[in-house]
Amino acid sequence: MTTSLPILRLENISFSYPGRGRVLDNLSLEINKGDRIGLVGPNGSGKTTLFHIIMGLLSPYSGTIEFFGKPVKTPNDFKEVYKKVGLLFQDADDQLFSPTVLEDVAFGPLNLGKSKSEARNIAQYTLDRLGIAHFEDRVTHKLSGGEKRLVALATVLSMEPELLLLDEPSTGLDEKIKATLVEVLNRLELSYILISHESDFMSQIADTMFMMENGQLTKDVHIHQYTHKHPNPGQRH
Ligand SMILES: Nc1ncnc2c1ncn2[C@@H]1O[C@H](COP(=O)(O)OP(=O)(O)O)[C@@H](O)[C@H]1O
Ligand SMILES: [Mg+2]
């Protein structure tokens, strides 16, 4: 039996974009330390929206969010969430904005109050851990899609989050980099929710599976069942 509080508890969350139908419909979810959750669901089912709700980028019109047992509602409450939850955006360009890779990765630690040299050390260490130490002086916007994704992951990991939200992190990665990502995620003692359409990738790093459908989550779906239900002949996976 565990006595520690869940990292996050969402209860009866409902959300719609203005003028559109319901995207999340009374959705509830609890994330505990050590959880490695895979999240699947058709395109447009609201997976990214759920991540944005958790980060306070969107506000639900009903329901509650608790972070380590405390309700989070106001932008000020969400400051605590940002310190411990890292979101890897579906589009890496939404995450990267500094001229060079090292500056981008050092930005988060600096923002958390680290000194310039500490932030630099953390950034270098994080890039090294991802096998991309040699990227540090590269110009961020000139990187390839896969390279940007790894750098975006470095910007998130450099803030030493307790919970990671990974929105389709394997998109645009070649097999070698994907293997690095699997290895890193298995090595880190982190809790995470991972959105992916790639069943092989998912099965190597997720312990529990949820399916998003009709604005709600169903637990314990089988990855392969899902991918067979939604075949895409244009893709290898
Ligand atoms: N900014 C937005 N404004 C209006 N509708 C949106 C916006 N973002 C997403 N949607 C719609 O909300 C639904 C859920 O989108 P999303 O959360 O991105 O799904 P997923 O990540 O599962 O593919 C889709 O129908 C999408 O078109
Ligand atoms: Mg999405």
GROMACS .gro file of C-alpha atoms and ligand atoms in nm:
model
  265
    1MET     CA    1   0.000   0.000   0.000
    2THR     CA    2   0.128   0.342  -0.084
    3THR     CA    3   0.078   0.644   0.136
    4SER     CA    4   0.224   0.901  -0.106
    5LEU     CA    5  -0.011   1.139  -0.282
    6PRO     CA    6  -0.069   1.100  -0.654
    7ILE     CA    7   0.135   1.341  -0.865
    8LEU     CA    8  -0.180   1.439  -1.050
    9ARG     CA    9  -0.546   1.370  -1.014
   10LEU     CA   10  -0.795   1.484  -1.276
   11GLU     CA   11  -1.158   1.446  -1.190
   12ASN     CA   12  -1.455   1.485  -1.423
   13ILE     CA   13  -1.276   1.717  -1.661
   14SER     CA   14  -1.484   1.847  -1.951
   15PHE     CA   15  -1.360   2.077  -2.223
   16SER     CA   16  -1.460   2.209  -2.564
   17TYR     CA   17  -1.297   2.465  -2.793
   18PRO     CA   18  -1.523   2.765  -2.858
   19GLY     CA   19  -1.804   2.678  -3.096
   20ARG     CA   20  -1.705   2.310  -3.117
   21GLY     CA   21  -1.835   1.987  -2.966
   22ARG     CA   22  -1.701   1.836  -2.647
   23VAL     CA   23  -1.341   1.716  -2.670
   24LEU     CA   24  -1.305   1.588  -2.311
   25ASP     CA   25  -1.618   1.458  -2.146
   26ASN     CA   26  -1.607   1.396  -1.770
   27LEU     CA   27  -1.259   1.254  -1.796
   28SER     CA   28  -1.082   1.130  -1.484
   29LEU     CA   29  -0.722   1.017  -1.445
   30GLU     CA   30  -0.476   0.961  -1.162
   31ILE     CA   31  -0.100   0.953  -1.212
   32ASN     CA   32   0.121   0.812  -0.940
   33LYS     CA   33   0.496   0.816  -0.899
   34GLY     CA   34   0.656   0.556  -1.121
   35ASP     CA   35   0.362   0.532  -1.362
   36ARG     CA   36   0.465   0.488  -1.725
   37ILE     CA   37   0.143   0.538  -1.913
   38GLY     CA   38   0.089   0.497  -2.285
   39LEU     CA   39  -0.194   0.696  -2.439
   40VAL     CA   40  -0.342   0.599  -2.774
   41GLY     CA   41  -0.648   0.718  -2.960
   42PRO     CA   42  -0.760   0.827  -3.305
   43ASN     CA   43  -0.640   1.157  -3.450
   44GLY     CA   44  -0.845   1.442  -3.311
   45SER     CA   45  -0.961   1.245  -3.006
   46GLY     CA   46  -0.823   1.503  -2.763
   47LYS     CA   47  -0.487   1.361  -2.650
   48THR     CA   48  -0.292   1.681  -2.705
   49THR     CA   49  -0.579   1.881  -2.555
   50LEU     CA   50  -0.552   1.669  -2.238
   51PHE     CA   51  -0.181   1.755  -2.206
   52HIS     CA   52  -0.259   2.125  -2.252
   53ILE     CA   53  -0.523   2.106  -1.980
   54ILE     CA   54  -0.274   1.942  -1.741
   55MET     CA   55  -0.024   2.222  -1.806
   56GLY     CA   56  -0.285   2.495  -1.760
   57LEU     CA   57  -0.253   2.612  -2.122
   58LEU     CA   58  -0.626   2.549  -2.155
   59SER     CA   59  -0.888   2.571  -1.880
   60PRO     CA   60  -1.152   2.302  -1.843
   61TYR     CA   61  -1.507   2.431  -1.808
   62SER     CA   62  -1.577   2.178  -1.537
   63GLY     CA   63  -1.386   1.934  -1.322
   64THR     CA   64  -1.087   1.958  -1.090
   65ILE     CA   65  -0.713   1.907  -1.114
   66GLU     CA   66  -0.503   1.826  -0.809
   67PHE     CA   67  -0.128   1.835  -0.806
   68PHE     CA   68   0.024   1.645  -0.510
   69GLY     CA   69  -0.314   1.674  -0.336
   70LYS     CA   70  -0.354   2.049  -0.390
   71PRO     CA   71  -0.615   2.192  -0.627
   72VAL     CA   72  -0.466   2.385  -0.920
   73LYS     CA   73  -0.682   2.643  -1.090
   74THR     CA   74  -0.516   2.982  -1.121
   75PRO     CA   75  -0.206   3.066  -1.329
   76ASN     CA   76  -0.021   3.106  -0.999
   77ASP     CA   77  -0.115   2.749  -0.894
   78PHE     CA   78   0.017   2.622  -1.227
   79LYS     CA   79   0.362   2.769  -1.157
   80GLU     CA   80   0.415   2.472  -0.922
   81VAL     CA   81   0.310   2.237  -1.199
   82TYR     CA   82   0.563   2.386  -1.446
   83LYS     CA   83   0.845   2.323  -1.200
   84LYS     CA   84   0.777   1.951  -1.187
   85VAL     CA   85   0.595   1.857  -1.504
   86GLY     CA   86   0.767   1.878  -1.840
   87LEU     CA   87   0.567   1.881  -2.163
   88LEU     CA   88   0.733   1.774  -2.484
   89PHE     CA   89   0.517   1.951  -2.743
   90GLN     CA   90   0.385   1.762  -3.043
   91ASP     CA   91   0.558   2.021  -3.263
   92ALA     CA   92   0.921   2.083  -3.159
   93ASP     CA   93   0.906   2.432  -3.313
   94ASP     CA   94   0.668   2.530  -3.033
   95GLN     CA   95   0.941   2.449  -2.781
   96LEU     CA   96   1.258   2.593  -2.930
   97PHE     CA   97   1.327   2.963  -2.957
   98SER     CA   98   1.689   3.040  -2.865
   99PRO     CA   99   1.958   3.096  -3.127
  100THR     CA  100   2.172   2.798  -3.028
  101VAL     CA  101   2.102   2.453  -2.888
  102LEU     CA  102   2.295   2.513  -2.566
  103GLU     CA  103   2.105   2.835  -2.495
  104ASP     CA  104   1.775   2.660  -2.555
  105VAL     CA  105   1.858   2.377  -2.315
  106ALA     CA  106   2.003   2.613  -2.051
  107PHE     CA  107   1.695   2.838  -2.062
  108GLY     CA  108   1.480   2.621  -1.833
  109PRO     CA  109   1.738   2.577  -1.555
  110LEU     CA  110   1.815   2.952  -1.570
  111ASN     CA  111   1.446   3.019  -1.533
  112LEU     CA  112   1.437   2.792  -1.229
  113GLY     CA  113   1.701   3.014  -1.066
  114LYS     CA  114   2.025   2.830  -1.147
  115SER     CA  115   2.338   3.036  -1.207
  116LYS     CA  116   2.469   3.078  -1.562
  117SER     CA  117   2.744   2.825  -1.513
  118GLU     CA  118   2.519   2.574  -1.337
  119ALA     CA  119   2.263   2.607  -1.617
  120ARG     CA  120   2.536   2.555  -1.875
  121ASN     CA  121   2.662   2.244  -1.695
  122ILE     CA  122   2.313   2.098  -1.668
  123ALA     CA  123   2.250   2.172  -2.037
  124GLN     CA  124   2.575   2.004  -2.142
  125TYR     CA  125   2.509   1.705  -1.920
  126THR     CA  126   2.157   1.666  -2.059
  127LEU     CA  127   2.273   1.688  -2.421
  128ASP     CA  128   2.541   1.431  -2.344
  129ARG     CA  129   2.288   1.197  -2.187
  130LEU     CA  130   2.089   1.207  -2.511
  131GLY     CA  131   2.401   1.145  -2.718
  132ILE     CA  132   2.393   1.492  -2.876
  133ALA     CA  133   2.669   1.675  -2.689
  134HIS     CA  134   2.813   1.776  -3.027
  135PHE     CA  135   2.496   1.976  -3.103
  136GLU     CA  136   2.561   2.242  -2.844
  137ASP     CA  137   2.674   2.520  -3.079
  138ARG     CA  138   2.434   2.433  -3.360
  139VAL     CA  139   2.177   2.690  -3.471
  140THR     CA  140   1.846   2.554  -3.343
  141HIS     CA  141   1.621   2.650  -3.633
  142LYS     CA  142   1.856   2.488  -3.885
  143LEU     CA  143   1.833   2.142  -3.727
  144SER     CA  144   1.640   1.861  -3.896
  145GLY     CA  145   1.300   1.759  -3.760
  146GLY     CA  146   1.440   1.459  -3.569
  147GLU     CA  147   1.730   1.663  -3.429
  148LYS     CA  148   1.490   1.935  -3.312
  149ARG     CA  149   1.281   1.675  -3.134
  150LEU     CA  150   1.583   1.548  -2.938
  151VAL     CA  151   1.683   1.903  -2.847
  152ALA     CA  152   1.325   1.975  -2.739
  153LEU     CA  153   1.343   1.668  -2.514
  154ALA     CA  154   1.671   1.800  -2.372
  155THR     CA  155   1.505   2.135  -2.290
  156VAL     CA  156   1.241   1.945  -2.091
  157LEU     CA  157   1.479   1.700  -1.918
  158SER     CA  158   1.715   1.981  -1.815
  159MET     CA  159   1.443   2.104  -1.580
  160GLU     CA  160   1.454   1.770  -1.396
  161PRO     CA  161   1.080   1.706  -1.406
  162GLU     CA  162   0.907   1.444  -1.194
  163LEU     CA  163   0.646   1.385  -1.459
  164LEU     CA  164   0.696   1.400  -1.834
  165LEU     CA  165   0.420   1.447  -2.088
  166LEU     CA  166   0.547   1.322  -2.421
  167ASP     CA  167   0.332   1.411  -2.721
  168GLU     CA  168   0.428   1.178  -3.005
  169PRO     CA  169   0.801   1.198  -2.929
  170SER     CA  170   0.907   0.941  -3.189
  171THR     CA  171   0.769   1.133  -3.488
  172GLY     CA  172   1.048   1.208  -3.733
  173LEU     CA  173   1.310   1.006  -3.545
  174ASP     CA  174   1.516   0.744  -3.725
  175GLU     CA  175   1.551   0.397  -3.570
  176LYS     CA  176   1.884   0.475  -3.404
  177ILE     CA  177   1.759   0.788  -3.230
  178LYS     CA  178   1.437   0.610  -3.136
  179ALA     CA  179   1.645   0.340  -2.968
  180THR     CA  180   1.833   0.611  -2.776
  181LEU     CA  181   1.504   0.756  -2.661
  182VAL     CA  182   1.381   0.415  -2.543
  183GLU     CA  183   1.707   0.360  -2.358
  184VAL     CA  184   1.694   0.705  -2.193
  185LEU     CA  185   1.333   0.666  -2.084
  186ASN     CA  186   1.403   0.323  -1.940
  187ARG     CA  187   1.708   0.450  -1.754
  188LEU     CA  188   1.550   0.761  -1.601
  189GLU     CA  189   1.346   0.716  -1.289
  190LEU     CA  190   1.064   0.926  -1.419
  191SER     CA  191   0.690   0.903  -1.440
  192TYR     CA  192   0.540   0.981  -1.775
  193ILE     CA  193   0.246   0.978  -2.008
  194LEU     CA  194   0.340   0.903  -2.362
  195ILE     CA  195   0.124   0.961  -2.668
  196SER     CA  196   0.231   0.752  -2.966
  197HIS     CA  197   0.093   0.572  -3.267
  198GLU     CA  198   0.391   0.339  -3.287
  199SER     CA  199   0.313   0.015  -3.108
  200ASP     CA  200   0.670  -0.121  -3.103
  201PHE     CA  201   0.803   0.198  -2.954
  202MET     CA  202   0.519   0.217  -2.704
  203SER     CA  203   0.550  -0.143  -2.589
  204GLN     CA  204   0.914  -0.087  -2.495
  205ILE     CA  205   0.849   0.204  -2.262
  206ALA     CA  206   0.490   0.198  -2.135
  207ASP     CA  207   0.358  -0.028  -1.856
  208THR     CA  208  -0.008   0.075  -1.864
  209MET     CA  209  -0.218   0.170  -2.163
  210PHE     CA  210  -0.509   0.406  -2.192
  211MET     CA  211  -0.726   0.475  -2.493
  212MET     CA  212  -0.881   0.815  -2.556
  213GLU     CA  213  -1.217   0.788  -2.727
  214ASN     CA  214  -1.534   0.996  -2.711
  215GLY     CA  215  -1.370   1.233  -2.463
  216GLN     CA  216  -1.295   0.963  -2.209
  217LEU     CA  217  -1.014   0.729  -2.115
  218THR     CA  218  -1.039   0.352  -2.110
  219LYS     CA  219  -0.771   0.163  -1.920
  220ASP     CA  220  -0.579  -0.149  -2.019
  221VAL     CA  221  -0.634  -0.142  -2.391
  222HIS     CA  222  -0.392  -0.354  -2.590
  223ILE     CA  223  -0.154  -0.161  -2.810
  224HIS     CA  224  -0.168  -0.406  -3.097
  225GLN     CA  225  -0.546  -0.420  -3.097
  226TYR     CA  226  -0.551  -0.045  -3.135
  227THR     CA  227  -0.298  -0.025  -3.416
  228HIS     CA  228  -0.473  -0.300  -3.610
  229LYS     CA  229  -0.800  -0.116  -3.579
  230HIS     CA  230  -0.652   0.195  -3.736
  231PRO     CA  231  -0.415   0.073  -4.007
  232ASN     CA  232  -0.232   0.328  -4.213
  233PRO     CA  233  -0.100   0.163  -4.529
  234GLY     CA  234   0.133   0.457  -4.595
  235GLN     CA  235   0.336   0.391  -4.282
  236ARG     CA  236   0.558   0.107  -4.173
  237HIS     CA  237   0.411   0.089  -3.824
  238LIG     N1  238  -0.699   2.542  -3.102
  238LIG     C1  239  -0.804   2.469  -3.141
  238LIG     N2  240  -0.921   2.531  -3.175
  238LIG     C2  241  -1.029   2.459  -3.213
  238LIG     N3  242  -1.031   2.325  -3.220
  238LIG     C3  243  -0.917   2.258  -3.188
  238LIG     C4  244  -0.799   2.327  -3.146
  238LIG     N4  245  -0.703   2.236  -3.119
  238LIG     C5  246  -0.758   2.115  -3.142
  238LIG     N5  247  -0.886   2.128  -3.183
  238LIG     C6  248  -0.981   2.018  -3.214
  238LIG     O1  249  -1.002   1.944  -3.093
  238LIG     C7  250  -1.005   1.804  -3.122
  238LIG     C8  251  -0.895   1.734  -3.041
  238LIG     O2  252  -0.768   1.774  -3.090
  238LIG     P1  253  -0.632   1.721  -3.031
  238LIG     O3  254  -0.635   1.731  -2.883
  238LIG     O4  255  -0.523   1.791  -3.102
  238LIG     O5  256  -0.637   1.565  -3.071
  238LIG     P2  257  -0.522   1.454  -3.078
  238LIG     O6  258  -0.400   1.509  -3.012
  238LIG     O7  259  -0.581   1.335  -3.010
  238LIG     O8  260  -0.500   1.427  -3.225
  238LIG     C9  261  -0.991   1.790  -3.272
  238LIG     O9  262  -1.121   1.782  -3.326
  238LIG    C10  263  -0.924   1.920  -3.313
  238LIG    O10  264  -0.959   1.955  -3.445
  239MG      MG  265  -0.210   1.544  -3.082
   0.00000   0.00000   0.00000
